[in-house]
PDB file of C-alpha atoms in Angstrom:
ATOM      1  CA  UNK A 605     -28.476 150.239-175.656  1.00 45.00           C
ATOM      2  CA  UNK A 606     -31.113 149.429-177.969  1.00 49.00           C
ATOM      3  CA  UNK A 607     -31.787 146.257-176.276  1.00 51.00           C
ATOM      4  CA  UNK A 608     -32.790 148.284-173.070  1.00 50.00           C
ATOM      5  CA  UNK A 609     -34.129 151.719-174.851  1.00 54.00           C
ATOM      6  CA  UNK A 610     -37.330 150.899-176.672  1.00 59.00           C
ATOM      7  CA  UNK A 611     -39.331 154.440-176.834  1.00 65.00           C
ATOM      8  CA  UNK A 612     -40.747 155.789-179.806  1.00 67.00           C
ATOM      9  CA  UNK A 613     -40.375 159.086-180.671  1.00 71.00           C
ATOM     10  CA  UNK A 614     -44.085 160.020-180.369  1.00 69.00           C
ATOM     11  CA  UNK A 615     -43.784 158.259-176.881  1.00 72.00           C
ATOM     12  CA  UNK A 616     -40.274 160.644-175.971  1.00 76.00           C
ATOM     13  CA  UNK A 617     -42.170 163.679-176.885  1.00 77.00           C
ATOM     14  CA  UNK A 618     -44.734 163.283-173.901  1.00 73.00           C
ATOM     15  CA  UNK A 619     -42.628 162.600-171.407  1.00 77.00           C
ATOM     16  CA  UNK A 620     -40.792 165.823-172.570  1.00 82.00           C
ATOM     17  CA  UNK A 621     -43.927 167.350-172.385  1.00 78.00           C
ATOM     18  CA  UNK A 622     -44.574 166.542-168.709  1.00 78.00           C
ATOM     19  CA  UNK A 623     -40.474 167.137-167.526  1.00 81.00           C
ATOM     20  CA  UNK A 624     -41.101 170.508-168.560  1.00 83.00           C
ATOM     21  CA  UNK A 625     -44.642 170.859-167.036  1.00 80.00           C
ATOM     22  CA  UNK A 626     -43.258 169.333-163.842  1.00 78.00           C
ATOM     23  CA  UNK A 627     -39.727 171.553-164.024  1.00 80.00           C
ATOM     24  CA  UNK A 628     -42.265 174.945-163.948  1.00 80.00           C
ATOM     25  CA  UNK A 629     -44.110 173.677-161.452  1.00 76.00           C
ATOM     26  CA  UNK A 630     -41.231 172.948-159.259  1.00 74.00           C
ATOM     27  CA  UNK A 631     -39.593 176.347-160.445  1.00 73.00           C
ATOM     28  CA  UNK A 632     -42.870 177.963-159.018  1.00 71.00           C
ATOM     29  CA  UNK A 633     -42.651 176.132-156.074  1.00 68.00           C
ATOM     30  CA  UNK A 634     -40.590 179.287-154.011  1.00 65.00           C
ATOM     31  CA  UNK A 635     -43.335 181.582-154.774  1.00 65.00           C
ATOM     32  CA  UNK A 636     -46.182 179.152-153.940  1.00 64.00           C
ATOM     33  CA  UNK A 637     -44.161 178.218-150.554  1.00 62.00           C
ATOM     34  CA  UNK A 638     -45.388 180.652-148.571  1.00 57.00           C
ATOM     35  CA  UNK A 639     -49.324 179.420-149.257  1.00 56.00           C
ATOM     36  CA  UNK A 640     -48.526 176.246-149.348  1.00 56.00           C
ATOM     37  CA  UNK A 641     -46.937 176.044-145.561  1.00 54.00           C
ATOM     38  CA  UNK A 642     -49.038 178.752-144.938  1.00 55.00           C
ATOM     39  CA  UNK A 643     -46.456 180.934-143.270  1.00 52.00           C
ATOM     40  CA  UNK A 644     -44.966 184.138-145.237  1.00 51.00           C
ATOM     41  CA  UNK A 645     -42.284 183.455-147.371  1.00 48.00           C
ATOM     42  CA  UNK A 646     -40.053 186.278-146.517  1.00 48.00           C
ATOM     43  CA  UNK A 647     -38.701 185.231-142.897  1.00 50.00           C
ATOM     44  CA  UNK A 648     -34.967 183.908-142.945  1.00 50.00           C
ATOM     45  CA  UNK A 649     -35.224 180.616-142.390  1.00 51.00           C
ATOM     46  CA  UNK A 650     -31.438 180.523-140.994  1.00 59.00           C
ATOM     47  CA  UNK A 651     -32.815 182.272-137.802  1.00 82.00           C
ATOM     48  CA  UNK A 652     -36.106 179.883-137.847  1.00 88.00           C
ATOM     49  CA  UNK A 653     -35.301 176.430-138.030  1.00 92.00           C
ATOM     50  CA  UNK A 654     -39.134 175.782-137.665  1.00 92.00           C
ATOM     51  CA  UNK A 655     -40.028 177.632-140.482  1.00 89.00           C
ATOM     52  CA  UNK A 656     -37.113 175.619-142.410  1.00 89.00           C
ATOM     53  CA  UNK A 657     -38.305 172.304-141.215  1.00 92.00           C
ATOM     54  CA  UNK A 658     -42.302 172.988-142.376  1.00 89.00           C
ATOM     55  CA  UNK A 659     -41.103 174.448-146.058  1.00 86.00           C
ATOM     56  CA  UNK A 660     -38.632 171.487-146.342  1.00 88.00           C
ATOM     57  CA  UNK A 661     -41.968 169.384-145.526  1.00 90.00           C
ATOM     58  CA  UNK A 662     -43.799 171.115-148.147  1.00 85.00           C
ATOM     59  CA  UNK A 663     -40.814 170.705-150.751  1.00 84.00           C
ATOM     60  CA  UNK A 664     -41.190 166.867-149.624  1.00 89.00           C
ATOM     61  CA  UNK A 665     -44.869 166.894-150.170  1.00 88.00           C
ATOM     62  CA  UNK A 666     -45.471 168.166-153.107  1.00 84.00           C
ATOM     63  CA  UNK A 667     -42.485 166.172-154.595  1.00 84.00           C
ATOM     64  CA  UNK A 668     -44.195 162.905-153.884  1.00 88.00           C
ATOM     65  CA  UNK A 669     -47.476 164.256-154.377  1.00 84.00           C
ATOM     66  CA  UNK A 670     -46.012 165.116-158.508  1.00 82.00           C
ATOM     67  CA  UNK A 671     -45.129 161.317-158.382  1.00 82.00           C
ATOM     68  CA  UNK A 672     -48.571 160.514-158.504  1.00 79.00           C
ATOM     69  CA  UNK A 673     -49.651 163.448-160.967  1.00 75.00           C
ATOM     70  CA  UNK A 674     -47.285 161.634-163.432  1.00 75.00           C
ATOM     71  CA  UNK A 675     -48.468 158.115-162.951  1.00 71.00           C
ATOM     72  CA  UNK A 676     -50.877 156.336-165.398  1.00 63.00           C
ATOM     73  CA  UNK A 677     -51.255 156.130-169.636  1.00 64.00           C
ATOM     74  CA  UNK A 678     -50.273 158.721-172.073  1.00 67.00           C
ATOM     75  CA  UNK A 679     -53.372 160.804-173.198  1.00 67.00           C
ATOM     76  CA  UNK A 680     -54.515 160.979-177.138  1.00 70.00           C
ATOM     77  CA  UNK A 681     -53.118 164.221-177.880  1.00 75.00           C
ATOM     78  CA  UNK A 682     -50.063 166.814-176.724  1.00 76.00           C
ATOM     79  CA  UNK A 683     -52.700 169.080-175.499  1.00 80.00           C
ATOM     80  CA  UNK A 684     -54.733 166.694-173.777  1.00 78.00           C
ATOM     81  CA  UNK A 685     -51.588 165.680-171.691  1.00 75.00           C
ATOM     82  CA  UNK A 686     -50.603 169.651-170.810  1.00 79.00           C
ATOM     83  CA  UNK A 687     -54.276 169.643-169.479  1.00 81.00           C
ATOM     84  CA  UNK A 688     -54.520 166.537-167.860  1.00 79.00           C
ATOM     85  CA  UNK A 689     -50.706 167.230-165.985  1.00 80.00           C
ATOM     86  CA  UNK A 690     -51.544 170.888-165.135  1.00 81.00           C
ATOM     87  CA  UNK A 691     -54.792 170.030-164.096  1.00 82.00           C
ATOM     88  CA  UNK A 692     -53.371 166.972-161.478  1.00 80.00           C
ATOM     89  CA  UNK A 693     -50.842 169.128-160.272  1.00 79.00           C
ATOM     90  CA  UNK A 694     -52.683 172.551-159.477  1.00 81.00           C
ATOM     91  CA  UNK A 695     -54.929 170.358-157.341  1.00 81.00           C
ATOM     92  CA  UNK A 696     -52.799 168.298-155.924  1.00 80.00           C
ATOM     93  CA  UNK A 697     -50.793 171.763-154.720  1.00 80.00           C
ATOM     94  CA  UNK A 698     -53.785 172.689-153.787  1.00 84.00           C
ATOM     95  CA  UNK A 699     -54.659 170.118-151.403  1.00 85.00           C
ATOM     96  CA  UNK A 700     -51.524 170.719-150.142  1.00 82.00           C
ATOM     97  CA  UNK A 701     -52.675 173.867-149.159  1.00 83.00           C
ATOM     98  CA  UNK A 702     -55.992 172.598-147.629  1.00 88.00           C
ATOM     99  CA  UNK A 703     -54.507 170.053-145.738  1.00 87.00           C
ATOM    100  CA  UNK A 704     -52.668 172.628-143.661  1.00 85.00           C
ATOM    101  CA  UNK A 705     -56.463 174.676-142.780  1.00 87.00           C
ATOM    102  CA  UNK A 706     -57.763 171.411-141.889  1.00 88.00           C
ATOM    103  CA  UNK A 707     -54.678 170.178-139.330  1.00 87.00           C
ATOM    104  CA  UNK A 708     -54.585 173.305-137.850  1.00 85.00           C
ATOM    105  CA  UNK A 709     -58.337 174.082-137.506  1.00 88.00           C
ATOM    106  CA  UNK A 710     -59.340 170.492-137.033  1.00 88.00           C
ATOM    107  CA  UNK A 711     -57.397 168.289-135.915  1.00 87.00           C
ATOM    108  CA  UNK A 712     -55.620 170.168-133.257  1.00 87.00           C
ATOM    109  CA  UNK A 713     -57.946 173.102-133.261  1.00 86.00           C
ATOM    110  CA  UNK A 714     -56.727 173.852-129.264  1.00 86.00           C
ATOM    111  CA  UNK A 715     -53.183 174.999-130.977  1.00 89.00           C
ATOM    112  CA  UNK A 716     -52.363 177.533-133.742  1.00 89.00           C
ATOM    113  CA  UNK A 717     -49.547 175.594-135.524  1.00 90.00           C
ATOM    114  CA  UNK A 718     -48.792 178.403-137.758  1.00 86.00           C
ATOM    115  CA  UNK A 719     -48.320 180.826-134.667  1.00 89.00           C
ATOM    116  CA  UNK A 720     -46.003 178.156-132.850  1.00 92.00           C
ATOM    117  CA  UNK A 721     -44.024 178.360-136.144  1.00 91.00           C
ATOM    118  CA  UNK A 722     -43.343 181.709-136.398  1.00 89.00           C
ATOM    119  CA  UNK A 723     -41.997 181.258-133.073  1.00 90.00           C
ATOM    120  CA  UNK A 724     -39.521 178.868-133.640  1.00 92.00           C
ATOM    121  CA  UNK A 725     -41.085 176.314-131.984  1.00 95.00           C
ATOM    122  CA  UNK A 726     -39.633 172.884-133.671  1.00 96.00           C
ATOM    123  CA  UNK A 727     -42.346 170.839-132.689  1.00 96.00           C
ATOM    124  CA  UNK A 728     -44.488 172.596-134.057  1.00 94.00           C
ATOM    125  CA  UNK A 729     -42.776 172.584-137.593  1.00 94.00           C
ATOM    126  CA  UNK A 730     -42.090 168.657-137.265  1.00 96.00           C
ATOM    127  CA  UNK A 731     -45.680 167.748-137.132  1.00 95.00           C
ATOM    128  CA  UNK A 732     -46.649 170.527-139.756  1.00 93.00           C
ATOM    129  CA  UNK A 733     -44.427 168.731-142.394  1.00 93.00           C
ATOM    130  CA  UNK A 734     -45.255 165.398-141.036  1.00 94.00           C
ATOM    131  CA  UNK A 735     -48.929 166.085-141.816  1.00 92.00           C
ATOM    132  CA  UNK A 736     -48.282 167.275-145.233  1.00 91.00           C
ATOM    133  CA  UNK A 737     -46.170 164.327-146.208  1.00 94.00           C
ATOM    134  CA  UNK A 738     -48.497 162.055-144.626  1.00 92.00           C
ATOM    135  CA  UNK A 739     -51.233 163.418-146.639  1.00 90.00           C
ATOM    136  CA  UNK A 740     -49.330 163.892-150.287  1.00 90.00           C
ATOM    137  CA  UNK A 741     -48.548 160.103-149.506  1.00 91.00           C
ATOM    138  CA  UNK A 742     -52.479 159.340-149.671  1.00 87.00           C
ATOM    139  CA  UNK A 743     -52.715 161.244-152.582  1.00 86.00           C
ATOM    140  CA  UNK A 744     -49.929 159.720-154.945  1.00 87.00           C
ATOM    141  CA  UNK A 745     -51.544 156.450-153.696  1.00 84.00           C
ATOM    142  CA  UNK A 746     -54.712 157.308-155.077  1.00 82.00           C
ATOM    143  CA  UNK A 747     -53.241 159.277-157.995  1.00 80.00           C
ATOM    144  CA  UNK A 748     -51.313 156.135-158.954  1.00 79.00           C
ATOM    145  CA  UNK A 749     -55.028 154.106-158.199  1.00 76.00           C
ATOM    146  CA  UNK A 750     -57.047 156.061-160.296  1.00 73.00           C
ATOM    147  CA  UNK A 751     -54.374 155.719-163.259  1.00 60.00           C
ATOM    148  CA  UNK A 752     -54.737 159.532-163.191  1.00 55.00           C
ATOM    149  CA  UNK A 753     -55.619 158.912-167.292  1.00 56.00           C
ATOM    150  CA  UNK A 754     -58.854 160.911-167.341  1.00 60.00           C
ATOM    151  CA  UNK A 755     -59.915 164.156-166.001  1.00 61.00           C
ATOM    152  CA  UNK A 756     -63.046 162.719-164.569  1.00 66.00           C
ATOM    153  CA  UNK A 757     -60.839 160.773-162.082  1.00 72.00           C
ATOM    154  CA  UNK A 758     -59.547 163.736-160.079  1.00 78.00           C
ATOM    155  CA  UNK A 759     -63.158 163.080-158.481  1.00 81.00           C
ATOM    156  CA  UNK A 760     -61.809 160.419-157.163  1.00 79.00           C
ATOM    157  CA  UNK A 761     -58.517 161.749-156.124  1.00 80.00           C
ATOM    158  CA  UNK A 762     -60.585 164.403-154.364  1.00 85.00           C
ATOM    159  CA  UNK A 763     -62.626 161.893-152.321  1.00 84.00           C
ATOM    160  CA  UNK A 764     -59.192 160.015-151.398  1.00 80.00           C
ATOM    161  CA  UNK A 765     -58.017 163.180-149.840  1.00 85.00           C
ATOM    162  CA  UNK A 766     -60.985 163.379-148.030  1.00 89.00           C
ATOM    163  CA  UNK A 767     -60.194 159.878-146.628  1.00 84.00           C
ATOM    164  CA  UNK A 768     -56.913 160.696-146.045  1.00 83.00           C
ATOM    165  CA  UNK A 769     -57.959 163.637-143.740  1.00 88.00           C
ATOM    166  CA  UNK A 770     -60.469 161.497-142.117  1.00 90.00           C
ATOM    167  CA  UNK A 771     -58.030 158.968-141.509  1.00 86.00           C
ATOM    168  CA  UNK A 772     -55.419 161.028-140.159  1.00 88.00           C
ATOM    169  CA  UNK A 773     -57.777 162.591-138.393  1.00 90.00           C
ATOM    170  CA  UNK A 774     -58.458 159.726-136.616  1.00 90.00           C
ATOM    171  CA  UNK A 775     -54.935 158.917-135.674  1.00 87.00           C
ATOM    172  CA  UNK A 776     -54.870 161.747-134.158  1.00 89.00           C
ATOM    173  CA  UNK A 777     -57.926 161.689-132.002  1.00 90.00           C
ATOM    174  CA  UNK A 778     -56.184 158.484-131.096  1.00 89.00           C
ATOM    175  CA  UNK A 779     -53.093 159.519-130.257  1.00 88.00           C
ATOM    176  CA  UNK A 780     -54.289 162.227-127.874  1.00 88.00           C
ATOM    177  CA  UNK A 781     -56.115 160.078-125.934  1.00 89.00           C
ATOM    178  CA  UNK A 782     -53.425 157.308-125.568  1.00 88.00           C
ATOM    179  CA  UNK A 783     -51.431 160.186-124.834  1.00 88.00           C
ATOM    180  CA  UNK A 784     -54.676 161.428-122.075  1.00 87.00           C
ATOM    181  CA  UNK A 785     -54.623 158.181-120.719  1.00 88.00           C
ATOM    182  CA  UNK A 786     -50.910 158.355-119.854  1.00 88.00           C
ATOM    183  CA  UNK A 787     -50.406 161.739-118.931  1.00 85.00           C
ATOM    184  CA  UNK A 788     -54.038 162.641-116.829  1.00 85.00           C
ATOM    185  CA  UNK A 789     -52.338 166.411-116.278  1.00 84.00           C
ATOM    186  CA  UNK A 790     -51.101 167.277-120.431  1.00 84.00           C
ATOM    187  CA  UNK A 791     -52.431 166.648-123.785  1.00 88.00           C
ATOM    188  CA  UNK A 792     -50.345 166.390-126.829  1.00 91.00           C
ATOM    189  CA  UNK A 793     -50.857 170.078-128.204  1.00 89.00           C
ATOM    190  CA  UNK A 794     -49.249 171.506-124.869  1.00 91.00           C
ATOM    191  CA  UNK A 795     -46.725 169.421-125.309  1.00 92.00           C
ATOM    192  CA  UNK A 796     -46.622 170.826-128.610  1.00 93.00           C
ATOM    193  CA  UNK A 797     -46.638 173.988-127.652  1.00 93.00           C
ATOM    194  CA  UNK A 798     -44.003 172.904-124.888  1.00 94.00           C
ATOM    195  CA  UNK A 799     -41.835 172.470-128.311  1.00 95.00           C
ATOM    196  CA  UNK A 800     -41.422 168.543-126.803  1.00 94.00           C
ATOM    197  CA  UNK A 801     -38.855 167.517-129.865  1.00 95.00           C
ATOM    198  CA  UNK A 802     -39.426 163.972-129.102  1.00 94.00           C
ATOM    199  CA  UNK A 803     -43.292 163.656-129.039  1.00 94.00           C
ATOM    200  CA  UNK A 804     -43.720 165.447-132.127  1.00 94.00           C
ATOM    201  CA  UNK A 805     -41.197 163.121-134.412  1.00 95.00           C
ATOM    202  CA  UNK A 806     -43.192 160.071-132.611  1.00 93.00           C
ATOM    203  CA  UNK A 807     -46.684 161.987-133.513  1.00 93.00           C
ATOM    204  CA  UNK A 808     -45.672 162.914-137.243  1.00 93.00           C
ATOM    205  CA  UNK A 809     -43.817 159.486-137.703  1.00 94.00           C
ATOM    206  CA  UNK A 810     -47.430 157.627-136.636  1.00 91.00           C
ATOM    207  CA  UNK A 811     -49.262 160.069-139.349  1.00 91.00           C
ATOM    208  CA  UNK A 812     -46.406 158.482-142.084  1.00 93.00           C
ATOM    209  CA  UNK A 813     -47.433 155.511-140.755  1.00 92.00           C
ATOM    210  CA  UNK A 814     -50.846 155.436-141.429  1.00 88.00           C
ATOM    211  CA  UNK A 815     -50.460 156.884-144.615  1.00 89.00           C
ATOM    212  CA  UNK A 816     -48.299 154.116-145.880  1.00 90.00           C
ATOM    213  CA  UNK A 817     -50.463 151.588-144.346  1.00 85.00           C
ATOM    214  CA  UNK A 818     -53.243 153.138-147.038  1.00 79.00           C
ATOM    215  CA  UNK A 819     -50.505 152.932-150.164  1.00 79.00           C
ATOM    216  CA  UNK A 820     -50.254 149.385-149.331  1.00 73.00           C
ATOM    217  CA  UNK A 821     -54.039 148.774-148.858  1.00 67.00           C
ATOM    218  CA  UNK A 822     -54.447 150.552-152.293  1.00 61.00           C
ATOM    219  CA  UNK A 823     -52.657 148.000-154.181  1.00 58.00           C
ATOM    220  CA  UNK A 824     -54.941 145.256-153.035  1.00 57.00           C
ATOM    221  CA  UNK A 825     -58.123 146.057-154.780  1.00 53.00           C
ATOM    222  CA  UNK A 826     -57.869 147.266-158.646  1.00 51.00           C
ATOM    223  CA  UNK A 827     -60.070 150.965-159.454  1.00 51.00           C
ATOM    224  CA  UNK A 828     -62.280 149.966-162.472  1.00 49.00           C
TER     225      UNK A 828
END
């Protein structure tokens, strides 16, 4: 065992440290749900599949957004760390939260994606948890860029979200007017709001896309 186990007890202590910083912040995760999806938190999910689908997206999310928030060196001191971790992962939950504003408000600003989710309306919920998994896929890529080692470098994680919502944004603008082109009489958000099943898995799956297509890219040039 000692041939594969090679950690120092200094070493043992800080990954401690962030397990337990990353345990509370999942253990707060029910109470931050309802921001986070931006729906209220109170609504049986067993009689809203909808609002099950976009809080399992936000579990998703935020889950491989604390992937990134853990990535990079071990700082100086224990209280360094509990800063640097805390600070990653408050604003990487928050993101979370502004991604939501901005898809709803931006990027199909002709649809209330919340409202279609109280409904039930499936759709809707598939490309609300699409777009946040899209997005927290962006940010552990530039989480795990940065080296996430400093606090100056959640500047930089902040300007890769903004990429990541002008990217996506993109795609989207994209895919409405393939979707235009094909379909002179609909547009995607009434199709949407149509709760087309099958649209919105190929929408949200072309977000995922891009977003990976940006992890990969990320690899290719070092951050100095």
């Amino acid at each position: 065992m000692e041939n594969f186990i090679n950690i120092d007890a200094v070493t043992m202590g800080y990954y401690l440290l962030d397990f337990i910083i990353v345990v509370a912040l999942l253990a707060g995760m029910k109470l931050m749900m309802g921001l986070i999806a931006n729906v209220p938190g109170g609504q049986p999910q067993q009689t809203n599949p909808a609002l099950g689908i976009a809080k399992a997206g936000a579990i998703v999310a935020i889950a491989i957004m604390l992937m990134g928030v853990l990535s990079g060196d071990i700082s100086t001191t224990p209280m360094s760390e509990l800063i640097l971790i805390l600070m990653y992962g408050v604003s990487g939950i928050f993101l979370m939260w502004l991604t939501r504003i901005v898809f709803d408000r931006v990027s199909l600003p002709h649809i209330s994606i919340q409202n279609e989710i109280m409904k039930g309306n499936i759709a809707a919920g598939l490309v609300d948890a699409g777009n946040m998994i899209a997005t927290a896929i962006i940010i552990r890529a530039v989480m795990v860029w940065v080296d996430g080692s400093a606090l100056s470098d959640i500047f930089m994680v902040l300007g890769g979200f903004l990429l990541s919502q002008a990217l996506l944004l993109l795609a989207t603008l994209y895919r409405s007017k393939l979707f235009k082109s094909r379909h002179p009489e609909g547009s995607i958000h009434q199709e949407i709001e149509n709760n087309n099943v099958a649209l919105a898995l190929r929408f949200s799956g072309h977000r995922i896309g891009v977003a990976l297509s940006v992890t990969a890219a990320s690899g290719m040039v070092a951050y100095i």
